[in-house]
Amino acid sequence: MTKQRLYHSQFNHHGWQSGKGSKSRAHNLRATEALKKLYSNSVELEEICDPDLIKNNLLIIDNKKVDPLHGDQLFQSITKTLEQEKKEYLEKIENAYTDSNKAELSSKRAKAKAALKRYAAGSDNEEKTFWNGLIEKLGSQKIDAENEILKLKNTSDLKIKRFNQKIKRIAELSNYDDLINVKSRNTEYTIFSKELLYKIPDDTNLKIKPIDLANFTNLMNKKLYPDFRTTYIVIHSDENPDRPHAHCEFSGLNLKTGEMDIQQQLFLNLEKQYNLKNKIFPFEKKHITV
């Protein structure tokens, strides 16, 4: 059986790249008027695709097929929603804590982290692994204290030194979860939306129907971004009709936690996929930031 290749790339739209994100969205949705405004009339639709074939594109929003000829209307609606999400997120950050409360809580969190490092240094094997994992979570992920305490109890048959003291320390860690929202007021590098591309190279013999490519894209999205809203999936058949390719975009807002943490969650979900196949996750020791 001949192996086929799939090209996949992603583009993160950071806080300082909102213009880039809008241009890409307008391009993908074939939003003619938006393209003219964003590129100061320097881009013609004919440079991007065959305008007569736009009607053949498959555009899916909210799991429904929509008319691909309504690009400008859809561009405005999607962009407005993303901008509102960003505005509300920034307001939440600003209003979460006063500077004094943030400073006090940050100081306590730093002391807690130092204690966890001491516990790790003074332990071995399973317990050491447990503390190192908790150190990585503190400040970057929300912590379920009850679940972590249960994990500690099940790490080893050996007696854990100063067990009650350590349990008390773990119990307080959930107090610092809200600091994840306010650890930095600099949101220039926060990912407010993410775009993905799925493309079968033109030099292959594989032919795929637009609907099949859309279903594949949707399946991958559910595995890698289950807690994030897809703003659109579009299958372009107006560039090379024999080789359609897929673009899709996600809001960076986590629907479960309210965080703008799509990149962190991507790595966590990738790790789950590796674990399901009993493979070693290649990015395990890398520090993932948003």
PDB file of C-alpha atoms in Angstrom:
ATOM      1  CA  MET A   1       0.000   0.000   0.000  1.00  0.00           C
ATOM      2  CA  THR A   2       1.412   3.376  -1.021  1.00  0.00           C
ATOM      3  CA  LYS A   3       1.917   5.801   1.828  1.00  0.00           C
ATOM      4  CA  GLN A   4       0.306   9.206   1.406  1.00  0.00           C
ATOM      5  CA  ARG A   5       1.476  12.486   2.910  1.00  0.00           C
ATOM      6  CA  LEU A   6      -0.520  15.102   4.732  1.00  0.00           C
ATOM      7  CA  TYR A   7       0.756  18.630   5.239  1.00  0.00           C
ATOM      8  CA  HIS A   8      -0.371  20.263   8.465  1.00  0.00           C
ATOM      9  CA  SER A   9       0.508  23.653   9.917  1.00  0.00           C
ATOM     10  CA  GLN A  10      -0.828  26.012  12.528  1.00  0.00           C
ATOM     11  CA  PHE A  11      -0.757  29.768  12.916  1.00  0.00           C
ATOM     12  CA  ASN A  12      -1.201  31.346  16.330  1.00  0.00           C
ATOM     13  CA  HIS A  13      -2.863  34.748  16.391  1.00  0.00           C
ATOM     14  CA  HIS A  14      -1.230  36.424  19.385  1.00  0.00           C
ATOM     15  CA  GLY A  15      -2.363  39.652  20.976  1.00  0.00           C
ATOM     16  CA  TRP A  16       0.027  41.687  18.880  1.00  0.00           C
ATOM     17  CA  GLN A  17      -0.999  39.879  15.684  1.00  0.00           C
ATOM     18  CA  SER A  18      -4.719  40.683  15.535  1.00  0.00           C
ATOM     19  CA  GLY A  19      -4.251  42.263  12.104  1.00  0.00           C
ATOM     20  CA  LYS A  20      -2.558  39.133  10.798  1.00  0.00           C
ATOM     21  CA  GLY A  21      -5.372  36.980  12.117  1.00  0.00           C
ATOM     22  CA  SER A  22      -8.005  39.162  10.449  1.00  0.00           C
ATOM     23  CA  LYS A  23      -6.195  39.053   7.112  1.00  0.00           C
ATOM     24  CA  SER A  24      -5.962  35.280   7.234  1.00  0.00           C
ATOM     25  CA  ARG A  25      -9.645  34.960   8.176  1.00  0.00           C
ATOM     26  CA  ALA A  26     -10.681  37.255   5.325  1.00  0.00           C
ATOM     27  CA  HIS A  27      -8.508  35.256   2.916  1.00  0.00           C
ATOM     28  CA  ASN A  28      -9.976  31.921   3.994  1.00  0.00           C
ATOM     29  CA  LEU A  29     -13.594  33.123   3.930  1.00  0.00           C
ATOM     30  CA  ARG A  30     -13.113  34.891   0.581  1.00  0.00           C
ATOM     31  CA  ALA A  31     -14.350  38.114   2.207  1.00  0.00           C
ATOM     32  CA  THR A  32     -13.828  40.485  -0.732  1.00  0.00           C
ATOM     33  CA  GLU A  33     -14.576  43.806   0.956  1.00  0.00           C
ATOM     34  CA  ALA A  34     -12.619  42.898   4.090  1.00  0.00           C
ATOM     35  CA  LEU A  35      -9.586  41.973   1.976  1.00  0.00           C
ATOM     36  CA  LYS A  36      -9.684  45.329   0.205  1.00  0.00           C
ATOM     37  CA  LYS A  37      -9.792  47.217   3.505  1.00  0.00           C
ATOM     38  CA  LEU A  38      -7.141  45.113   5.214  1.00  0.00           C
ATOM     39  CA  TYR A  39      -4.749  45.259   2.257  1.00  0.00           C
ATOM     40  CA  SER A  40      -5.605  48.828   1.152  1.00  0.00           C
ATOM     41  CA  ASN A  41      -7.010  47.595  -2.181  1.00  0.00           C
ATOM     42  CA  SER A  42      -3.702  45.912  -3.050  1.00  0.00           C
ATOM     43  CA  VAL A  43      -5.137  42.367  -3.177  1.00  0.00           C
ATOM     44  CA  GLU A  44      -7.552  41.134  -5.832  1.00  0.00           C
ATOM     45  CA  LEU A  45      -9.590  37.979  -5.322  1.00  0.00           C
ATOM     46  CA  GLU A  46      -8.283  36.646  -8.642  1.00  0.00           C
ATOM     47  CA  GLU A  47      -4.789  36.534  -7.094  1.00  0.00           C
ATOM     48  CA  ILE A  48      -6.022  34.138  -4.424  1.00  0.00           C
ATOM     49  CA  CYS A  49      -8.417  31.821  -6.217  1.00  0.00           C
ATOM     50  CA  ASP A  50     -10.782  31.421  -9.156  1.00  0.00           C
ATOM     51  CA  PRO A  51     -13.776  33.595  -8.125  1.00  0.00           C
ATOM     52  CA  ASP A  52     -16.122  31.524 -10.308  1.00  0.00           C
ATOM     53  CA  LEU A  53     -15.293  28.439  -8.211  1.00  0.00           C
ATOM     54  CA  ILE A  54     -15.897  29.948  -4.750  1.00  0.00           C
ATOM     55  CA  LYS A  55     -19.424  28.524  -4.849  1.00  0.00           C
ATOM     56  CA  ASN A  56     -17.857  25.042  -4.799  1.00  0.00           C
ATOM     57  CA  ASN A  57     -16.126  25.614  -1.454  1.00  0.00           C
ATOM     58  CA  LEU A  58     -17.502  23.756   1.551  1.00  0.00           C
ATOM     59  CA  LEU A  59     -17.944  26.135   4.479  1.00  0.00           C
ATOM     60  CA  ILE A  60     -19.074  24.834   7.869  1.00  0.00           C
ATOM     61  CA  ILE A  61     -20.007  27.011  10.849  1.00  0.00           C
ATOM     62  CA  ASP A  62     -21.628  25.646  14.023  1.00  0.00           C
ATOM     63  CA  ASN A  63     -21.654  22.196  12.401  1.00  0.00           C
ATOM     64  CA  LYS A  64     -23.833  23.477   9.552  1.00  0.00           C
ATOM     65  CA  LYS A  65     -23.061  24.083   5.895  1.00  0.00           C
ATOM     66  CA  VAL A  66     -23.355  27.756   4.973  1.00  0.00           C
ATOM     67  CA  ASP A  67     -23.171  29.636   1.693  1.00  0.00           C
ATOM     68  CA  PRO A  68     -19.476  30.265   0.845  1.00  0.00           C
ATOM     69  CA  LEU A  69     -20.512  33.335  -1.175  1.00  0.00           C
ATOM     70  CA  HIS A  70     -21.410  35.211   2.038  1.00  0.00           C
ATOM     71  CA  GLY A  71     -17.772  35.664   3.022  1.00  0.00           C
ATOM     72  CA  ASP A  72     -17.916  39.297   4.129  1.00  0.00           C
ATOM     73  CA  GLN A  73     -20.980  38.830   6.304  1.00  0.00           C
ATOM     74  CA  LEU A  74     -19.469  35.773   7.981  1.00  0.00           C
ATOM     75  CA  PHE A  75     -16.102  37.502   8.415  1.00  0.00           C
ATOM     76  CA  GLN A  76     -17.751  40.392  10.264  1.00  0.00           C
ATOM     77  CA  SER A  77     -19.768  38.094  12.518  1.00  0.00           C
ATOM     78  CA  ILE A  78     -16.836  35.837  13.463  1.00  0.00           C
ATOM     79  CA  THR A  79     -14.432  38.739  13.980  1.00  0.00           C
ATOM     80  CA  LYS A  80     -16.932  40.584  16.179  1.00  0.00           C
ATOM     81  CA  THR A  81     -17.403  37.512  18.397  1.00  0.00           C
ATOM     82  CA  LEU A  82     -13.646  36.967  18.775  1.00  0.00           C
ATOM     83  CA  GLU A  83     -13.084  40.626  19.625  1.00  0.00           C
ATOM     84  CA  GLN A  84     -15.820  40.469  22.273  1.00  0.00           C
ATOM     85  CA  GLU A  85     -14.228  37.366  23.830  1.00  0.00           C
ATOM     86  CA  LYS A  86     -10.893  39.133  23.940  1.00  0.00           C
ATOM     87  CA  LYS A  87     -12.412  42.251  25.508  1.00  0.00           C
ATOM     88  CA  GLU A  88     -14.173  40.250  28.227  1.00  0.00           C
ATOM     89  CA  TYR A  89     -11.037  38.233  28.960  1.00  0.00           C
ATOM     90  CA  LEU A  90      -8.920  41.369  29.361  1.00  0.00           C
ATOM     91  CA  GLU A  91     -11.548  42.899  31.642  1.00  0.00           C
ATOM     92  CA  LYS A  92     -11.512  39.745  33.764  1.00  0.00           C
ATOM     93  CA  ILE A  93      -7.748  39.982  34.136  1.00  0.00           C
ATOM     94  CA  GLU A  94      -7.904  43.632  35.153  1.00  0.00           C
ATOM     95  CA  ASN A  95     -10.697  43.083  37.668  1.00  0.00           C
ATOM     96  CA  ALA A  96      -9.583  39.779  39.174  1.00  0.00           C
ATOM     97  CA  TYR A  97      -7.454  41.181  41.984  1.00  0.00           C
ATOM     98  CA  THR A  98      -6.140  44.394  43.336  1.00  0.00           C
ATOM     99  CA  ASP A  99      -2.373  44.681  43.044  1.00  0.00           C
ATOM    100  CA  SER A 100      -1.973  44.186  46.813  1.00  0.00           C
ATOM    101  CA  ASN A 101      -4.072  40.996  46.852  1.00  0.00           C
ATOM    102  CA  LYS A 102      -2.201  39.679  43.837  1.00  0.00           C
ATOM    103  CA  ALA A 103       1.161  40.396  45.476  1.00  0.00           C
ATOM    104  CA  GLU A 104       0.146  38.662  48.719  1.00  0.00           C
ATOM    105  CA  LEU A 105      -1.211  35.597  46.943  1.00  0.00           C
ATOM    106  CA  SER A 106       1.817  35.442  44.637  1.00  0.00           C
ATOM    107  CA  SER A 107       4.117  35.481  47.656  1.00  0.00           C
ATOM    108  CA  LYS A 108       2.245  32.595  49.272  1.00  0.00           C
ATOM    109  CA  ARG A 109       2.340  30.635  46.032  1.00  0.00           C
ATOM    110  CA  ALA A 110       6.107  31.150  45.773  1.00  0.00           C
ATOM    111  CA  LYS A 111       6.541  29.802  49.331  1.00  0.00           C
ATOM    112  CA  ALA A 112       4.365  26.811  48.496  1.00  0.00           C
ATOM    113  CA  LYS A 113       6.444  26.074  45.413  1.00  0.00           C
ATOM    114  CA  ALA A 114       9.644  26.270  47.439  1.00  0.00           C
ATOM    115  CA  ALA A 115       8.169  23.750  49.894  1.00  0.00           C
ATOM    116  CA  LEU A 116       7.276  21.383  47.049  1.00  0.00           C
ATOM    117  CA  LYS A 117      10.851  21.585  45.776  1.00  0.00           C
ATOM    118  CA  ARG A 118      12.124  20.641  49.247  1.00  0.00           C
ATOM    119  CA  TYR A 119       9.765  17.678  49.310  1.00  0.00           C
ATOM    120  CA  ALA A 120      11.039  16.553  45.897  1.00  0.00           C
ATOM    121  CA  ALA A 121      14.674  16.913  46.935  1.00  0.00           C
ATOM    122  CA  GLY A 122      14.085  14.827  50.057  1.00  0.00           C
ATOM    123  CA  SER A 123      12.201  11.964  48.418  1.00  0.00           C
ATOM    124  CA  ASP A 124      12.839   9.156  45.953  1.00  0.00           C
ATOM    125  CA  ASN A 125      11.163   7.167  43.207  1.00  0.00           C
ATOM    126  CA  GLU A 126       7.369   7.548  42.916  1.00  0.00           C
ATOM    127  CA  GLU A 127       7.091  10.248  45.544  1.00  0.00           C
ATOM    128  CA  LYS A 128       9.822  12.327  43.889  1.00  0.00           C
ATOM    129  CA  THR A 129       8.022  12.016  40.531  1.00  0.00           C
ATOM    130  CA  PHE A 130       4.788  13.096  42.186  1.00  0.00           C
ATOM    131  CA  TRP A 131       6.293  16.273  43.665  1.00  0.00           C
ATOM    132  CA  ASN A 132       8.055  17.215  40.431  1.00  0.00           C
ATOM    133  CA  GLY A 133       4.778  16.860  38.556  1.00  0.00           C
ATOM    134  CA  LEU A 134       2.992  19.061  41.063  1.00  0.00           C
ATOM    135  CA  ILE A 135       5.746  21.694  40.802  1.00  0.00           C
ATOM    136  CA  GLU A 136       5.198  21.878  37.036  1.00  0.00           C
ATOM    137  CA  LYS A 137       1.440  22.281  37.467  1.00  0.00           C
ATOM    138  CA  LEU A 138       1.583  25.022  40.081  1.00  0.00           C
ATOM    139  CA  GLY A 139       1.163  28.335  38.320  1.00  0.00           C
ATOM    140  CA  SER A 140       0.322  26.869  34.914  1.00  0.00           C
ATOM    141  CA  GLN A 141      -2.644  24.542  35.501  1.00  0.00           C
ATOM    142  CA  LYS A 142      -5.561  24.437  37.888  1.00  0.00           C
ATOM    143  CA  ILE A 143      -4.961  21.949  40.695  1.00  0.00           C
ATOM    144  CA  ASP A 144      -7.532  19.541  42.102  1.00  0.00           C
ATOM    145  CA  ALA A 145      -6.197  19.288  45.664  1.00  0.00           C
ATOM    146  CA  GLU A 146      -8.359  16.317  46.677  1.00  0.00           C
ATOM    147  CA  ASN A 147      -7.265  14.343  43.629  1.00  0.00           C
ATOM    148  CA  GLU A 148      -3.592  15.179  44.238  1.00  0.00           C
ATOM    149  CA  ILE A 149      -3.839  14.069  47.872  1.00  0.00           C
ATOM    150  CA  LEU A 150      -5.327  10.775  46.707  1.00  0.00           C
ATOM    151  CA  LYS A 151      -2.447  10.378  44.234  1.00  0.00           C
ATOM    152  CA  LEU A 152       0.097  10.911  47.015  1.00  0.00           C
ATOM    153  CA  LYS A 153      -1.562   8.283  49.171  1.00  0.00           C
ATOM    154  CA  ASN A 154      -1.298   5.817  46.296  1.00  0.00           C
ATOM    155  CA  THR A 155       2.255   6.603  45.184  1.00  0.00           C
ATOM    156  CA  SER A 156       4.037   4.084  47.367  1.00  0.00           C
ATOM    157  CA  ASP A 157       3.628   1.418  50.025  1.00  0.00           C
ATOM    158  CA  LEU A 158       6.494   3.033  51.916  1.00  0.00           C
ATOM    159  CA  LYS A 159       5.773   5.455  54.719  1.00  0.00           C
ATOM    160  CA  ILE A 160       5.897   9.087  53.595  1.00  0.00           C
ATOM    161  CA  LYS A 161       7.751  11.355  56.001  1.00  0.00           C
ATOM    162  CA  ARG A 162       5.806  14.318  57.473  1.00  0.00           C
ATOM    163  CA  PHE A 163       2.700  13.044  55.705  1.00  0.00           C
ATOM    164  CA  ASN A 164       0.158  15.300  57.474  1.00  0.00           C
ATOM    165  CA  GLN A 165       2.284  18.388  56.839  1.00  0.00           C
ATOM    166  CA  LYS A 166       2.501  17.566  53.153  1.00  0.00           C
ATOM    167  CA  ILE A 167      -1.248  16.916  52.924  1.00  0.00           C
ATOM    168  CA  LYS A 168      -1.905  20.334  54.456  1.00  0.00           C
ATOM    169  CA  ARG A 169       0.421  21.955  51.925  1.00  0.00           C
ATOM    170  CA  ILE A 170      -1.311  20.263  48.982  1.00  0.00           C
ATOM    171  CA  ALA A 171      -4.733  21.317  50.291  1.00  0.00           C
ATOM    172  CA  GLU A 172      -3.813  24.999  49.947  1.00  0.00           C
ATOM    173  CA  LEU A 173      -2.647  24.792  46.333  1.00  0.00           C
ATOM    174  CA  SER A 174      -6.132  25.271  44.874  1.00  0.00           C
ATOM    175  CA  ASN A 175      -6.126  28.744  46.460  1.00  0.00           C
ATOM    176  CA  TYR A 176      -3.707  29.870  43.765  1.00  0.00           C
ATOM    177  CA  ASP A 177      -5.693  28.687  40.755  1.00  0.00           C
ATOM    178  CA  ASP A 178      -7.141  32.128  40.048  1.00  0.00           C
ATOM    179  CA  LEU A 179      -3.644  33.578  39.822  1.00  0.00           C
ATOM    180  CA  ILE A 180      -3.281  31.778  36.493  1.00  0.00           C
ATOM    181  CA  ASN A 181      -5.504  34.501  35.029  1.00  0.00           C
ATOM    182  CA  VAL A 182      -3.465  37.356  36.428  1.00  0.00           C
ATOM    183  CA  LYS A 183       0.097  36.087  36.474  1.00  0.00           C
ATOM    184  CA  SER A 184       0.914  38.651  33.816  1.00  0.00           C
ATOM    185  CA  ARG A 185      -0.901  41.707  32.486  1.00  0.00           C
ATOM    186  CA  ASN A 186       1.106  41.487  29.279  1.00  0.00           C
ATOM    187  CA  THR A 187      -1.218  39.711  26.844  1.00  0.00           C
ATOM    188  CA  GLU A 188       0.774  40.501  23.727  1.00  0.00           C
ATOM    189  CA  TYR A 189       1.697  36.823  23.435  1.00  0.00           C
ATOM    190  CA  THR A 190      -1.643  35.394  24.523  1.00  0.00           C
ATOM    191  CA  ILE A 191      -3.150  33.277  21.738  1.00  0.00           C
ATOM    192  CA  PHE A 192      -6.626  34.651  21.128  1.00  0.00           C
ATOM    193  CA  SER A 193      -7.277  32.465  18.077  1.00  0.00           C
ATOM    194  CA  LYS A 194      -5.515  29.695  16.182  1.00  0.00           C
ATOM    195  CA  GLU A 195      -5.686  28.691  12.518  1.00  0.00           C
ATOM    196  CA  LEU A 196      -4.970  25.216  11.145  1.00  0.00           C
ATOM    197  CA  LEU A 197      -4.248  24.011   7.623  1.00  0.00           C
ATOM    198  CA  TYR A 198      -4.667  20.440   6.365  1.00  0.00           C
ATOM    199  CA  LYS A 199      -3.417  19.821   2.841  1.00  0.00           C
ATOM    200  CA  ILE A 200      -2.600  16.747   0.769  1.00  0.00           C
ATOM    201  CA  PRO A 201       0.396  17.692  -1.419  1.00  0.00           C
ATOM    202  CA  ASP A 202      -0.374  18.292  -5.085  1.00  0.00           C
ATOM    203  CA  ASP A 203       2.197  15.725  -6.213  1.00  0.00           C
ATOM    204  CA  THR A 204       0.283  12.768  -4.751  1.00  0.00           C
ATOM    205  CA  ASN A 205      -2.259  10.600  -6.532  1.00  0.00           C
ATOM    206  CA  LEU A 206      -4.727  10.622  -3.665  1.00  0.00           C
ATOM    207  CA  LYS A 207      -8.085  12.188  -4.424  1.00  0.00           C
ATOM    208  CA  ILE A 208     -10.388  13.103  -1.562  1.00  0.00           C
ATOM    209  CA  LYS A 209     -13.901  14.520  -1.562  1.00  0.00           C
ATOM    210  CA  PRO A 210     -14.399  17.868   0.204  1.00  0.00           C
ATOM    211  CA  ILE A 211     -16.898  16.359   2.636  1.00  0.00           C
ATOM    212  CA  ASP A 212     -14.454  13.577   3.551  1.00  0.00           C
ATOM    213  CA  LEU A 213     -11.704  16.114   4.174  1.00  0.00           C
ATOM    214  CA  ALA A 214     -14.115  18.143   6.333  1.00  0.00           C
ATOM    215  CA  ASN A 215     -14.990  15.033   8.369  1.00  0.00           C
ATOM    216  CA  PHE A 216     -11.297  14.201   8.831  1.00  0.00           C
ATOM    217  CA  THR A 217     -10.568  17.786   9.934  1.00  0.00           C
ATOM    218  CA  ASN A 218     -13.438  17.708  12.395  1.00  0.00           C
ATOM    219  CA  LEU A 219     -12.229  14.392  13.829  1.00  0.00           C
ATOM    220  CA  MET A 220      -8.702  15.729  14.366  1.00  0.00           C
ATOM    221  CA  ASN A 221     -10.069  18.894  15.937  1.00  0.00           C
ATOM    222  CA  LYS A 222     -12.090  16.920  18.477  1.00  0.00           C
ATOM    223  CA  LYS A 223      -8.994  14.964  19.505  1.00  0.00           C
ATOM    224  CA  LEU A 224      -6.674  17.951  19.835  1.00  0.00           C
ATOM    225  CA  TYR A 225      -9.003  20.817  20.789  1.00  0.00           C
ATOM    226  CA  PRO A 226     -12.086  19.283  22.461  1.00  0.00           C
ATOM    227  CA  ASP A 227     -12.690  22.267  24.752  1.00  0.00           C
ATOM    228  CA  PHE A 228     -12.351  25.042  22.169  1.00  0.00           C
ATOM    229  CA  ARG A 229     -14.902  26.559  19.804  1.00  0.00           C
ATOM    230  CA  THR A 230     -14.345  26.188  16.078  1.00  0.00           C
ATOM    231  CA  THR A 231     -15.184  29.469  14.361  1.00  0.00           C
ATOM    232  CA  TYR A 232     -15.232  27.890  10.898  1.00  0.00           C
ATOM    233  CA  ILE A 233     -14.034  25.004   8.761  1.00  0.00           C
ATOM    234  CA  VAL A 234     -13.635  25.732   5.069  1.00  0.00           C
ATOM    235  CA  ILE A 235     -12.622  23.336   2.328  1.00  0.00           C
ATOM    236  CA  HIS A 236     -11.154  25.259  -0.599  1.00  0.00           C
ATOM    237  CA  SER A 237     -11.917  23.825  -4.019  1.00  0.00           C
ATOM    238  CA  ASP A 238     -11.406  27.142  -5.802  1.00  0.00           C
ATOM    239  CA  GLU A 239      -7.617  26.975  -6.129  1.00  0.00           C
ATOM    240  CA  ASN A 240      -6.954  23.452  -7.353  1.00  0.00           C
ATOM    241  CA  PRO A 241     -10.330  21.688  -7.729  1.00  0.00           C
ATOM    242  CA  ASP A 242      -8.629  18.280  -7.844  1.00  0.00           C
ATOM    243  CA  ARG A 243      -6.746  18.877  -4.592  1.00  0.00           C
ATOM    244  CA  PRO A 244      -9.027  20.542  -2.006  1.00  0.00           C
ATOM    245  CA  HIS A 245      -7.441  21.637   1.259  1.00  0.00           C
ATOM    246  CA  ALA A 246      -8.864  22.602   4.643  1.00  0.00           C
ATOM    247  CA  HIS A 247      -8.559  25.716   6.797  1.00  0.00           C
ATOM    248  CA  CYS A 248     -10.111  26.010  10.224  1.00  0.00           C
ATOM    249  CA  GLU A 249      -9.900  28.448  13.085  1.00  0.00           C
ATOM    250  CA  PHE A 250     -10.408  28.169  16.825  1.00  0.00           C
ATOM    251  CA  SER A 251     -11.150  30.705  19.463  1.00  0.00           C
ATOM    252  CA  GLY A 252      -8.341  30.610  22.019  1.00  0.00           C
ATOM    253  CA  LEU A 253     -10.864  30.630  24.880  1.00  0.00           C
ATOM    254  CA  ASN A 254     -11.158  27.369  26.805  1.00  0.00           C
ATOM    255  CA  LEU A 255     -14.900  26.695  27.148  1.00  0.00           C
ATOM    256  CA  LYS A 256     -14.399  24.720  30.375  1.00  0.00           C
ATOM    257  CA  THR A 257     -11.976  26.908  32.288  1.00  0.00           C
ATOM    258  CA  GLY A 258     -12.373  30.365  30.755  1.00  0.00           C
ATOM    259  CA  GLU A 259      -8.612  30.510  30.138  1.00  0.00           C
ATOM    260  CA  MET A 260      -6.871  31.547  26.930  1.00  0.00           C
ATOM    261  CA  ASP A 261      -4.725  28.408  27.097  1.00  0.00           C
ATOM    262  CA  ILE A 262      -5.190  26.700  23.744  1.00  0.00           C
ATOM    263  CA  GLN A 263      -1.467  25.985  23.244  1.00  0.00           C
ATOM    264  CA  GLN A 264      -1.055  24.411  26.674  1.00  0.00           C
ATOM    265  CA  GLN A 265      -4.110  22.242  26.120  1.00  0.00           C
ATOM    266  CA  LEU A 266      -2.843  21.184  22.697  1.00  0.00           C
ATOM    267  CA  PHE A 267       0.298  19.679  24.246  1.00  0.00           C
ATOM    268  CA  LEU A 268      -1.699  18.019  27.032  1.00  0.00           C
ATOM    269  CA  ASN A 269      -4.072  16.439  24.503  1.00  0.00           C
ATOM    270  CA  LEU A 270      -1.190  15.362  22.293  1.00  0.00           C
ATOM    271  CA  GLU A 271       0.322  13.638  25.309  1.00  0.00           C
ATOM    272  CA  LYS A 272      -2.955  11.779  25.847  1.00  0.00           C
ATOM    273  CA  GLN A 273      -2.878  10.529  22.261  1.00  0.00           C
ATOM    274  CA  TYR A 274       0.704   9.276  22.706  1.00  0.00           C
ATOM    275  CA  ASN A 275      -0.240   7.528  25.960  1.00  0.00           C
ATOM    276  CA  LEU A 276      -3.177   5.777  24.286  1.00  0.00           C
ATOM    277  CA  LYS A 277      -0.697   4.253  21.833  1.00  0.00           C
ATOM    278  CA  ASN A 278       1.879   3.485  24.563  1.00  0.00           C
ATOM    279  CA  LYS A 279       4.388   5.830  22.942  1.00  0.00           C
ATOM    280  CA  ILE A 280       6.782   8.219  24.650  1.00  0.00           C
ATOM    281  CA  PHE A 281       5.661  11.834  24.435  1.00  0.00           C
ATOM    282  CA  PRO A 282       8.620  13.748  22.916  1.00  0.00           C
ATOM    283  CA  PHE A 283       7.829  17.108  24.578  1.00  0.00           C
ATOM    284  CA  GLU A 284       7.357  15.877  28.139  1.00  0.00           C
ATOM    285  CA  LYS A 285      10.138  17.935  29.690  1.00  0.00           C
ATOM    286  CA  LYS A 286       9.589  21.108  27.715  1.00  0.00           C
ATOM    287  CA  HIS A 287       7.993  24.096  29.428  1.00  0.00           C
ATOM    288  CA  ILE A 288       4.873  25.093  27.528  1.00  0.00           C
ATOM    289  CA  THR A 289       3.779  28.729  27.710  1.00  0.00           C
ATOM    290  CA  VAL A 290       0.974  30.705  26.113  1.00  0.00           C
TER     291      VAL A 290
END
